[in-house]
PDB file of C-alpha atoms and ligand atoms in Angstrom:
ATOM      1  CA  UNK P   1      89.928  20.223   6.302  1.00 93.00           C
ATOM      2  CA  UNK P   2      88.436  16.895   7.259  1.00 97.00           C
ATOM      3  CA  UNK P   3      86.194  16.919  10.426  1.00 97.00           C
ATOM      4  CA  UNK P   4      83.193  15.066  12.322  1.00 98.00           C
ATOM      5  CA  UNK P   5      80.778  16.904  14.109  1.00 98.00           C
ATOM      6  CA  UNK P   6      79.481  15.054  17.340  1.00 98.00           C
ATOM      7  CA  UNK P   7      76.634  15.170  19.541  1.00 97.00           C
ATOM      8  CA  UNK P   8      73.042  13.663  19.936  1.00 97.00           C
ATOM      9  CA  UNK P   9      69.790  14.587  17.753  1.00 97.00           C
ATOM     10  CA  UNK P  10      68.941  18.407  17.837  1.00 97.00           C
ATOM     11  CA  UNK P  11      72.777  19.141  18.995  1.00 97.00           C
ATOM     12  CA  UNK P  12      73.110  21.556  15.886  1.00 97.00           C
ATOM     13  CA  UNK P  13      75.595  19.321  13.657  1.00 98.00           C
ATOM     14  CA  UNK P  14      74.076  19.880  10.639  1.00 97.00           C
ATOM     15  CA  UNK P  15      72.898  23.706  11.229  1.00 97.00           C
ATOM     16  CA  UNK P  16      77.092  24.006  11.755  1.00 97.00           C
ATOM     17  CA  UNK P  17      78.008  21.481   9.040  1.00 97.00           C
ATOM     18  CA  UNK P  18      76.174  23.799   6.609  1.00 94.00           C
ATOM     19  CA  UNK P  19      77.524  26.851   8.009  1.00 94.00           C
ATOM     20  CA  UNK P  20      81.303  25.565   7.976  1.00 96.00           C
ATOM     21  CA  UNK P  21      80.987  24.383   4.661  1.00 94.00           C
ATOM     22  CA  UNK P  22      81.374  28.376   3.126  1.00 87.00           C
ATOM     23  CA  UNK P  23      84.272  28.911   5.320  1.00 89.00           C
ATOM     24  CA  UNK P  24      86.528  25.853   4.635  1.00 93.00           C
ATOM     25  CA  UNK P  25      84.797  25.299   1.264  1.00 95.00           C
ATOM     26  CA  UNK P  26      84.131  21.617   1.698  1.00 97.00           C
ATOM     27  CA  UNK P  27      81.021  20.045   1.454  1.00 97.00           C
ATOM     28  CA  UNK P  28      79.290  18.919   4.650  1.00 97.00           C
ATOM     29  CA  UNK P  29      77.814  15.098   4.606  1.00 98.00           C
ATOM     30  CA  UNK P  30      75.001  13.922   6.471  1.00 97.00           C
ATOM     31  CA  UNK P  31      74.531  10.360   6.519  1.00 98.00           C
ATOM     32  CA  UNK P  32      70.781  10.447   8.097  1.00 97.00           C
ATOM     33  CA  UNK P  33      70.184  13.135   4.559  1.00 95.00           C
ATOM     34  CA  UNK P  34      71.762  10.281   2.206  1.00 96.00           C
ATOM     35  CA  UNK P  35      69.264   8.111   3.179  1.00 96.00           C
ATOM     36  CA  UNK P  36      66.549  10.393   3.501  1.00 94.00           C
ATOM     37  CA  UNK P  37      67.046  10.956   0.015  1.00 92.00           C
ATOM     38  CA  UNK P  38      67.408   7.205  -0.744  1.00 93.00           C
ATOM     39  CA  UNK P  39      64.012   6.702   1.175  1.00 93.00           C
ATOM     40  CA  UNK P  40      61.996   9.303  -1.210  1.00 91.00           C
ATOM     41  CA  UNK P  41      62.718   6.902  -4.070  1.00 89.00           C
ATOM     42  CA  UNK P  42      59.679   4.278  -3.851  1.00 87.00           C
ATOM     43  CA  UNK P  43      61.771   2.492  -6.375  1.00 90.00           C
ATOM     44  CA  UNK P  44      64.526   1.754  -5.208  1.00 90.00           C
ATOM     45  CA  UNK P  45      64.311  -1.447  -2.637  1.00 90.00           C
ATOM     46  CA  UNK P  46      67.252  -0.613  -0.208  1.00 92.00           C
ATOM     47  CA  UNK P  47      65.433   2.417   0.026  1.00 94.00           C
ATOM     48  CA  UNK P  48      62.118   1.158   1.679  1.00 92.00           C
ATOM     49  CA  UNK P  49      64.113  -1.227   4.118  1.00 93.00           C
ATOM     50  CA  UNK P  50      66.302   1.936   5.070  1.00 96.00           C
ATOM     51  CA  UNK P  51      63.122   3.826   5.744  1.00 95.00           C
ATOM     52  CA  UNK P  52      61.418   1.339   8.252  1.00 95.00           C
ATOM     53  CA  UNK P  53      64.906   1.531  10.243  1.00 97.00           C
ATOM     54  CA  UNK P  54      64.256   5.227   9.882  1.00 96.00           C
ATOM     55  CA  UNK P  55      60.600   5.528  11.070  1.00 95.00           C
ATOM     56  CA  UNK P  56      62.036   3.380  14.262  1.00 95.00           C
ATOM     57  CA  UNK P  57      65.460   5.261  14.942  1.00 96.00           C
ATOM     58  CA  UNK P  58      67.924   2.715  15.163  1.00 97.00           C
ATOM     59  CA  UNK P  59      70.788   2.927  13.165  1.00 98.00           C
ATOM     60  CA  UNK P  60      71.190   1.467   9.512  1.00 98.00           C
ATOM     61  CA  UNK P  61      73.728  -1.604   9.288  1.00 98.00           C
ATOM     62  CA  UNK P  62      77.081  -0.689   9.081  1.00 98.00           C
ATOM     63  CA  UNK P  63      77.528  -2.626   5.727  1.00 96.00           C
ATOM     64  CA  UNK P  64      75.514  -0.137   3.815  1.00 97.00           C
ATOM     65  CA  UNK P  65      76.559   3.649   5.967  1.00 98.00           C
ATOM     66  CA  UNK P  66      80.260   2.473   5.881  1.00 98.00           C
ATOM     67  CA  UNK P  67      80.105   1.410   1.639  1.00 97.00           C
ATOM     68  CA  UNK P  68      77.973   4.549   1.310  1.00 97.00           C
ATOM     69  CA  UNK P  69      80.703   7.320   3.289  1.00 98.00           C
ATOM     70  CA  UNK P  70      83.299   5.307   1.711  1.00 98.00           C
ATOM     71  CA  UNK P  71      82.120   6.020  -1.877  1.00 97.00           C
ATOM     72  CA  UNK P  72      80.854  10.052  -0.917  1.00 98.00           C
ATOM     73  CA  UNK P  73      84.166  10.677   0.386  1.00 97.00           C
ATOM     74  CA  UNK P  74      85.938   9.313  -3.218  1.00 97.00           C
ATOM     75  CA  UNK P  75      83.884  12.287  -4.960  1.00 97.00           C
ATOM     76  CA  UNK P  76      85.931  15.590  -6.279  1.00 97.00           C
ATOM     77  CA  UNK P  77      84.070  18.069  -4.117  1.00 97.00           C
ATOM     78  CA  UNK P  78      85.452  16.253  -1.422  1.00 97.00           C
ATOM     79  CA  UNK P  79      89.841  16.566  -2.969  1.00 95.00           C
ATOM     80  CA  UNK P  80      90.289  19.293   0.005  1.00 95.00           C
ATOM     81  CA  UNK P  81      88.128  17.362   2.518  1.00 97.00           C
ATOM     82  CA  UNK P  82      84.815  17.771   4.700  1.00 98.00           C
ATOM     83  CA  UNK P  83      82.741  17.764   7.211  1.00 98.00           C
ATOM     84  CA  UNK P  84      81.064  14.699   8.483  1.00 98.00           C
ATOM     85  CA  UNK P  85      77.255  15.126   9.919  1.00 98.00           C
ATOM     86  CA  UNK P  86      75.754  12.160  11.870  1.00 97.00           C
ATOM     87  CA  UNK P  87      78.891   9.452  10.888  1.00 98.00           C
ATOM     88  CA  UNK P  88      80.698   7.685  12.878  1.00 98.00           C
ATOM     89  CA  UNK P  89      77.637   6.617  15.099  1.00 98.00           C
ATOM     90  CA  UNK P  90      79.448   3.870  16.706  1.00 98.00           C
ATOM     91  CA  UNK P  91      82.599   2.794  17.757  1.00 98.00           C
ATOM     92  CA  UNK P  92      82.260   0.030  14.946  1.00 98.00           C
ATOM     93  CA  UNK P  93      81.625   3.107  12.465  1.00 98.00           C
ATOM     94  CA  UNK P  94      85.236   5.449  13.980  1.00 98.00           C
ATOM     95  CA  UNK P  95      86.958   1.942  13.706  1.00 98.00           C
ATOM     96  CA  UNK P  96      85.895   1.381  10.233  1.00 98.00           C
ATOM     97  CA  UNK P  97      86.323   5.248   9.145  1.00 98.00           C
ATOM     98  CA  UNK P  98      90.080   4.979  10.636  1.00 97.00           C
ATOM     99  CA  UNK P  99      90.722   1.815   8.509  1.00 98.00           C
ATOM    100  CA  UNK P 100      89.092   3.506   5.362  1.00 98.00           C
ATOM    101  CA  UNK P 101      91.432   7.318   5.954  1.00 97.00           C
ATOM    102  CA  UNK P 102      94.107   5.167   6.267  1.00 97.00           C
ATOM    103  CA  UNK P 103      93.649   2.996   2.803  1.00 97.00           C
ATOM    104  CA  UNK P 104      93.193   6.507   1.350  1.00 97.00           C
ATOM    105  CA  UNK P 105      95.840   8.265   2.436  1.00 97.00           C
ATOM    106  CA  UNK P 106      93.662  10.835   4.152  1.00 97.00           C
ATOM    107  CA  UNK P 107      94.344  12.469   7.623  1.00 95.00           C
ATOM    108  CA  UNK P 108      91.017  13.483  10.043  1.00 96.00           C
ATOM    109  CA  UNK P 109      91.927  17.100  11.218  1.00 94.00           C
ATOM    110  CA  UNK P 110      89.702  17.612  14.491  1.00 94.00           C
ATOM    111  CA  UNK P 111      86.301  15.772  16.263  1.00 97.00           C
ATOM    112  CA  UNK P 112      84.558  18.508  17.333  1.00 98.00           C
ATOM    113  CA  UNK P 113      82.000  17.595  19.949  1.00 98.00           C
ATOM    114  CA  UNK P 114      78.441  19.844  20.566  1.00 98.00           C
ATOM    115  CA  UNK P 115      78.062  19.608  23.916  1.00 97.00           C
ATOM    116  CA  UNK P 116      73.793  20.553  25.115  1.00 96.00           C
ATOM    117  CA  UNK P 117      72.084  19.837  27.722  1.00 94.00           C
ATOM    118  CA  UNK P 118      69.815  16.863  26.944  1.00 91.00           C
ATOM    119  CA  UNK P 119      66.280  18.668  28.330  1.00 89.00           C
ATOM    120  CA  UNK P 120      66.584  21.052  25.749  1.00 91.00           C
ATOM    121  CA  UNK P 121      66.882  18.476  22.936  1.00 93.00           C
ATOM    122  CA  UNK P 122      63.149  18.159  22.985  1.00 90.00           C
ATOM    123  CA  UNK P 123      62.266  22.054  22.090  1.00 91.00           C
ATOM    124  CA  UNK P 124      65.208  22.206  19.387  1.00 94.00           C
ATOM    125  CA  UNK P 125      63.981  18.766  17.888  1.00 95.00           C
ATOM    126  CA  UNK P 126      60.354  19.712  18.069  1.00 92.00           C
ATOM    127  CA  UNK P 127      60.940  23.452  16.543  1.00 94.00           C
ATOM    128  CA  UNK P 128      62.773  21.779  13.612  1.00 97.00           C
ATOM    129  CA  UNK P 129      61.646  22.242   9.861  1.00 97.00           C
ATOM    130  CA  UNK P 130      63.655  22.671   6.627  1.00 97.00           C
ATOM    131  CA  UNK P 131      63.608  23.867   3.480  1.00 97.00           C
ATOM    132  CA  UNK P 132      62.412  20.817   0.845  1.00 94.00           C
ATOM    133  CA  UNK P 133      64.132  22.709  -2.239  1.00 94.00           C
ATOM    134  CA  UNK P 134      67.422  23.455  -0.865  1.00 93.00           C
ATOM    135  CA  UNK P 135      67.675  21.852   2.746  1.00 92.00           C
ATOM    136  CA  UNK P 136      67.822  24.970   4.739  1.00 94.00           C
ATOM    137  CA  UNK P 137      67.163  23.915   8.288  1.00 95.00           C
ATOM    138  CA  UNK P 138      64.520  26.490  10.178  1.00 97.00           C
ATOM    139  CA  UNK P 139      63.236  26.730  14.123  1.00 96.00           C
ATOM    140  CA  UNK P 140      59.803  27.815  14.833  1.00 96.00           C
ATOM    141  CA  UNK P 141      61.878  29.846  17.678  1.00 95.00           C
ATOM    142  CA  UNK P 142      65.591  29.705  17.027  1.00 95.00           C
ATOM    143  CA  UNK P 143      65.784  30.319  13.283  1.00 96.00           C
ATOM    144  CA  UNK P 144      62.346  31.748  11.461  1.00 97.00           C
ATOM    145  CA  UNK P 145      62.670  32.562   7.854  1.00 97.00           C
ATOM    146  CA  UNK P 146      62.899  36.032   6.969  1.00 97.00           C
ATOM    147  CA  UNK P 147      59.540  35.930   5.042  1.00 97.00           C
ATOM    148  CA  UNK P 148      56.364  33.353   6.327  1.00 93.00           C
ATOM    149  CA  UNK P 149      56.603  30.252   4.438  1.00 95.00           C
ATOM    150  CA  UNK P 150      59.549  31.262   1.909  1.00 97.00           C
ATOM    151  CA  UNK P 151      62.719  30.156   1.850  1.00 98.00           C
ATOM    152  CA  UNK P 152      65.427  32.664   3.056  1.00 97.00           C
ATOM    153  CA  UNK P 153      67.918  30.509   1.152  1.00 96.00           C
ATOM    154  CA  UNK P 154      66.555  29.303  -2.095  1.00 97.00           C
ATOM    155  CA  UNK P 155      63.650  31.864  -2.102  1.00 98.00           C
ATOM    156  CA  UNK P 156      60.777  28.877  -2.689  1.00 97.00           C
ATOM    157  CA  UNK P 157      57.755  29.172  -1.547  1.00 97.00           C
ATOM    158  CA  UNK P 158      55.480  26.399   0.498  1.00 96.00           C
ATOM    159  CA  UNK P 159      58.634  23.868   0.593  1.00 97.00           C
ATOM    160  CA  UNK P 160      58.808  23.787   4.196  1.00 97.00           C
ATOM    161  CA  UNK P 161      58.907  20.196   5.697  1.00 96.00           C
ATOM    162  CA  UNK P 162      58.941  18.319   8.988  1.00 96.00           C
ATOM    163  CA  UNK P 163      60.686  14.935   9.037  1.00 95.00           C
ATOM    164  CA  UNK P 164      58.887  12.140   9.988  1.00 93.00           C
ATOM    165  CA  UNK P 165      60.895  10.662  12.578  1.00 94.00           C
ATOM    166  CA  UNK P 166      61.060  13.895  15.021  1.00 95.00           C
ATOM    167  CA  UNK P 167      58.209  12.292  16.717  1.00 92.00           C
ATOM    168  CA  UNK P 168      58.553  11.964  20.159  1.00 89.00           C
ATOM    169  CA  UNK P 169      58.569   7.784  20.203  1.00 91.00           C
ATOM    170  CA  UNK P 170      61.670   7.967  17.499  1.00 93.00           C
ATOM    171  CA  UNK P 171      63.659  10.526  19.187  1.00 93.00           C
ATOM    172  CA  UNK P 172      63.542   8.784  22.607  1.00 92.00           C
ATOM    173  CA  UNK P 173      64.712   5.474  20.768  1.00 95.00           C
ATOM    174  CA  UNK P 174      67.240   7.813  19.017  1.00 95.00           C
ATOM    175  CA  UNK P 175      68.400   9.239  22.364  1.00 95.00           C
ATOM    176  CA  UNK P 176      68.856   5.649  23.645  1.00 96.00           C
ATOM    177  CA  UNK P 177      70.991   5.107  20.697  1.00 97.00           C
ATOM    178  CA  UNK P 178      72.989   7.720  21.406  1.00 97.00           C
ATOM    179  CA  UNK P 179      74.064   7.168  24.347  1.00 97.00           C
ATOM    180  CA  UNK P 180      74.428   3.544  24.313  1.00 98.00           C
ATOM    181  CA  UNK P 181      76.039   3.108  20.705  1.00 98.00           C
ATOM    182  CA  UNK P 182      77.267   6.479  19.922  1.00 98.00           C
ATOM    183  CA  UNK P 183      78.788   8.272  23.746  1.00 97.00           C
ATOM    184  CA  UNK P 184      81.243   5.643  23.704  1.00 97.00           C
ATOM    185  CA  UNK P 185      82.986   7.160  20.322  1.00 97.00           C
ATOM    186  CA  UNK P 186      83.777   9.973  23.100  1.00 97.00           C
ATOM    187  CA  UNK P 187      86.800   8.115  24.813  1.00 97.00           C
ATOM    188  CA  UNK P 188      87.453   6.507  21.558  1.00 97.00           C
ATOM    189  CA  UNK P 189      88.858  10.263  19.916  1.00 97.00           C
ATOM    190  CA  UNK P 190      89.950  11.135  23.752  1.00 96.00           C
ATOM    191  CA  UNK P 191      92.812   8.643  23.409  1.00 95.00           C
ATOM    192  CA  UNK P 192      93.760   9.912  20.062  1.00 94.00           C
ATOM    193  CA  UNK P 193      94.125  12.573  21.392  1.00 93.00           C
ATOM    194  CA  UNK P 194      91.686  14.744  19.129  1.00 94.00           C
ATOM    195  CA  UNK P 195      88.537  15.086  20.858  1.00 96.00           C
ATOM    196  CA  UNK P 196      87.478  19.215  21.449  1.00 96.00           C
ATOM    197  CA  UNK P 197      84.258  20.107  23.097  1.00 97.00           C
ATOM    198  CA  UNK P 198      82.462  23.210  22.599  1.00 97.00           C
ATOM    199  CA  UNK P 199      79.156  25.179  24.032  1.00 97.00           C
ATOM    200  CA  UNK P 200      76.157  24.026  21.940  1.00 97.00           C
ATOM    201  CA  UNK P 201      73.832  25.505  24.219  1.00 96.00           C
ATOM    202  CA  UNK P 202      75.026  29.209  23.106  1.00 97.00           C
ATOM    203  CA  UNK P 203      73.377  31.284  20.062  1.00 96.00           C
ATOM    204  CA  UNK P 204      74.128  29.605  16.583  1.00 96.00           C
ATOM    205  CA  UNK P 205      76.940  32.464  15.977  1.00 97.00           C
ATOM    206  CA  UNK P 206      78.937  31.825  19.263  1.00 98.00           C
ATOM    207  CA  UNK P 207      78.703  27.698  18.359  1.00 98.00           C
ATOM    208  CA  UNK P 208      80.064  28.352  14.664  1.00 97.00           C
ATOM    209  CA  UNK P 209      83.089  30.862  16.306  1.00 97.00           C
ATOM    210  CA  UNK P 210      83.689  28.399  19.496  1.00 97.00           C
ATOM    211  CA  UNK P 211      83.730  25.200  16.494  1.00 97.00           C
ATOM    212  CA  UNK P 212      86.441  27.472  13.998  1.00 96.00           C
ATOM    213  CA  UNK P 213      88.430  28.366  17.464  1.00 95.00           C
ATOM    214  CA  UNK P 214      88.764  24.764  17.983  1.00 95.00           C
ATOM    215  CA  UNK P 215      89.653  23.603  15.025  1.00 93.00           C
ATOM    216  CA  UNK P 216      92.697  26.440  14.704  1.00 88.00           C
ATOM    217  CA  UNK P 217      95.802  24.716  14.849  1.00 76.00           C
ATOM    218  CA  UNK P 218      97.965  27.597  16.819  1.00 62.00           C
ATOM    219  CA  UNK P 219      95.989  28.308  19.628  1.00 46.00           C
ATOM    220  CA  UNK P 220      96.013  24.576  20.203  1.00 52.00           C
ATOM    221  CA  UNK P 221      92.194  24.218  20.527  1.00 45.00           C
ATOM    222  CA  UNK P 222      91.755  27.227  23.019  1.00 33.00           C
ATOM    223  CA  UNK P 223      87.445  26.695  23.168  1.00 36.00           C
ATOM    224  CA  UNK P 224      88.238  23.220  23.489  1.00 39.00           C
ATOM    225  CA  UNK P 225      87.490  20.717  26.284  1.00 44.00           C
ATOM    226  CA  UNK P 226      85.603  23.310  28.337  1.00 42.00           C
ATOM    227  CA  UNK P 227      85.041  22.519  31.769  1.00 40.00           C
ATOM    228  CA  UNK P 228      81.416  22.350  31.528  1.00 50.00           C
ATOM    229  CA  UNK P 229      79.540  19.343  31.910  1.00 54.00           C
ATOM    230  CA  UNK P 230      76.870  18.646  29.405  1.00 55.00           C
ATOM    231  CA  UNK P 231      74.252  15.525  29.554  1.00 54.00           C
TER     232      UNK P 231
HETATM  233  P1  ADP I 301      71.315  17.925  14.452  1.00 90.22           P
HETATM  234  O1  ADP I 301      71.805  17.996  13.036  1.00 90.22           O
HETATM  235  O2  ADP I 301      72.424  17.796  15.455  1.00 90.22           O
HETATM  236  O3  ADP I 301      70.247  16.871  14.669  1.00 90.22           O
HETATM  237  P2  ADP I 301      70.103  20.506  13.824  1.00 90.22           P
HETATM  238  O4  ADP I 301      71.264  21.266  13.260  1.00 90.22           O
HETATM  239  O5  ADP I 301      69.080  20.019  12.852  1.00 90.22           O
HETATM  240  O6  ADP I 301      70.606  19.322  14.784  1.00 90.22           O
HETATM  241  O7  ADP I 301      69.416  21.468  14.921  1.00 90.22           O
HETATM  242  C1  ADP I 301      68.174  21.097  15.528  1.00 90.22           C
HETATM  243  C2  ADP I 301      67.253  22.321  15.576  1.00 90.22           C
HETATM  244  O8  ADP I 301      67.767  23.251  16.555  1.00 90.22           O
HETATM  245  C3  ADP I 301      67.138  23.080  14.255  1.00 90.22           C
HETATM  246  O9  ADP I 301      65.788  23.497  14.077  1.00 90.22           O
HETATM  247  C4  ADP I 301      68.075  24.272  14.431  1.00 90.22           C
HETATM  248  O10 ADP I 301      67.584  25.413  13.702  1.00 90.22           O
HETATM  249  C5  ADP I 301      68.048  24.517  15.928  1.00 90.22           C
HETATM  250  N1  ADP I 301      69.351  24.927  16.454  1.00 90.22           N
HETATM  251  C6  ADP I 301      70.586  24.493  16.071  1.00 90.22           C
HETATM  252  N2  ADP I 301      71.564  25.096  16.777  1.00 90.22           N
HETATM  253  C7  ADP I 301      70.927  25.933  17.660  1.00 90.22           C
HETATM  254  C8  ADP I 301      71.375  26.847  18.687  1.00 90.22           C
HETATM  255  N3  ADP I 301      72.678  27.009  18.956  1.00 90.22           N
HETATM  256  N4  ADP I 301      70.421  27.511  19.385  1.00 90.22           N
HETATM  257  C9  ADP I 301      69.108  27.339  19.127  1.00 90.22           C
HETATM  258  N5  ADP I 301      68.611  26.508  18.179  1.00 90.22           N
HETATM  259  C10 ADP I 301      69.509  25.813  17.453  1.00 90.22           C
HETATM  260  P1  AMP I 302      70.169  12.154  11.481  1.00 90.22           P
HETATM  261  O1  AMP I 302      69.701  12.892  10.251  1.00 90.22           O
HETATM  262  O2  AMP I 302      71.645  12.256  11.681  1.00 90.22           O
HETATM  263  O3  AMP I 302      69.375  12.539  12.719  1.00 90.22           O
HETATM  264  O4  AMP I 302      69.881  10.597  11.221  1.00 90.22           O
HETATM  265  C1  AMP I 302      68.572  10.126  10.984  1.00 90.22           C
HETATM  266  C2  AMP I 302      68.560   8.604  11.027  1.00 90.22           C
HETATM  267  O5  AMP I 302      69.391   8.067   9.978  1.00 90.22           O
HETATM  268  C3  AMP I 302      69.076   7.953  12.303  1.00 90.22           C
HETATM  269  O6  AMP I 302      68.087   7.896  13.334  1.00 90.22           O
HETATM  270  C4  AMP I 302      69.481   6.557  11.793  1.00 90.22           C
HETATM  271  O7  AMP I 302      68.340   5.731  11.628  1.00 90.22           O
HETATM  272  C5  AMP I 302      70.041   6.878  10.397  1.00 90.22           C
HETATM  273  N1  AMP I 302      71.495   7.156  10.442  1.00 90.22           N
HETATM  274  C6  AMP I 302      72.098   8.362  10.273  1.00 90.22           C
HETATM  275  N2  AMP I 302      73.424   8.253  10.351  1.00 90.22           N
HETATM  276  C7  AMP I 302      73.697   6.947  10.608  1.00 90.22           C
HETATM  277  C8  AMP I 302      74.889   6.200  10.827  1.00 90.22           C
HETATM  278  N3  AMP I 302      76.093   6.779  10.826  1.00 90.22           N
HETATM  279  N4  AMP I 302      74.767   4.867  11.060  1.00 90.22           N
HETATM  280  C9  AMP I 302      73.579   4.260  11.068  1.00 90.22           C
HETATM  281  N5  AMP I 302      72.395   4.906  10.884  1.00 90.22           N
HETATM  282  C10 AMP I 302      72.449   6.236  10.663  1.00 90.22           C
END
């Protein structure tokens, strides 16, 4: 199963990237995590010039994201597929991810679209924390661990984190992003034909079921292309 999640920051890509994953048993990728990880290295140079793009939220040049999916996607956890978390951002990025399937001799199953309404963005993205052990992701409303300050996942203790660019300067430049550089990937998987659109404004379970209804081949993408209008 190879798949992208879309939609803009707070949507609930990776919260369903990392709940897919057990079901189709391929590993989710987040591009914004890869670098996030890259950036916690105060050795390594790339590193502190991918951070400063970070702290301002535009997007990383396509030279490094592209080189950087392009060798994740070679790994062996990734010989039955997987899920792709913040990537393509751009029409640039689909274009380049075509090209890349294609050299591989890999096929892209489904796009699934998170549709949300955009006023709500700011309460999801503000909630958000994770887990700095295992990457659990948390809401001080939506998702609270089971146990104050303890992971539910990994079972740590005190590893709770906020990231640094869900301030509210960075996540109105990221919203800008999205919808100037990344809504236009939208008609882009229309005319292929493989664009589905699902309810991200429902409970966490309902999103997961609505995303594994669209992606099932026989009923043709029944939860797909809803008629609601999100924005
Ligand atoms: P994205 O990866 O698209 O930026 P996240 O998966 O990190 O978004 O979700 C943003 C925040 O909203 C997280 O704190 C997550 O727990 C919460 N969240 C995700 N999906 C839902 C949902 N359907 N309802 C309520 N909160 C949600
Ligand atoms: P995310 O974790 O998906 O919210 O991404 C966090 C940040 O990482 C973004 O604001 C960008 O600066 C960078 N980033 C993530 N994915 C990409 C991408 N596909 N192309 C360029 N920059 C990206």
């Amino acid at each position: 199963m190879r798949i992208i999640l879309l939609g803009p920051p707070g949507a609930g890509k990776g919260t369903q990237a990392s709940r897919l994953t057990a079901k189709y048993g391929v590993p989710s990728i987040s591009t914004g995590d890869l670098f996030r990880a890259r950036v916690k290295d105060p050795n390594d140079p790339l590193g502190q010039q991918i951070k400063a793009i970070l702290d301002a939220g535009t997007l990383v040049p396509d030279e490094i994201t592209v080189k950087m999916i392009s060798e994740r996607i070679d790994h062996d956890d990734c010989k039955n597929g997987f899920i792709l978390d913040g990537f393509p951002r751009s029409v640039s990025q689909a274009e380049a991810l075509e090209k890349m399937l294609k050299e591989k001799n890999l096929k892209l199953d489904g796009v699934v679209q998170i549709g949300v309404d955009e006023e709500k963005l700011v309460e999801r993205i503000a909630g958000r924390f994770s887990c700095s052990g295992c990457g659990e992701g948390y809401h001080d409303k939506f998702k609270q661990p089971a146990h104050a300050n303890t992971c539910d996942k990994c079972h740590k203790t005190g590893t709770f984190v906020r990231r640094a660019d869900d301030n509210e300067k960075t996540v109105r430049e990221r919203m800008h992003i999205y919808h100037t550089q990344t809504e236009p990937i939208l008609p882009y998987y229309t005319e292929r034909g493989m664009l589905k659109t699902v309810d991200g404004m429902a409970d966490m379970d309902h999103v997961t079921a609505a995303i594994e209804s669209a992606l099932e081949p026989k009923n043709g993408g029944a939860a797909a292309n809803s008629p609601k209008k999100f924005g």
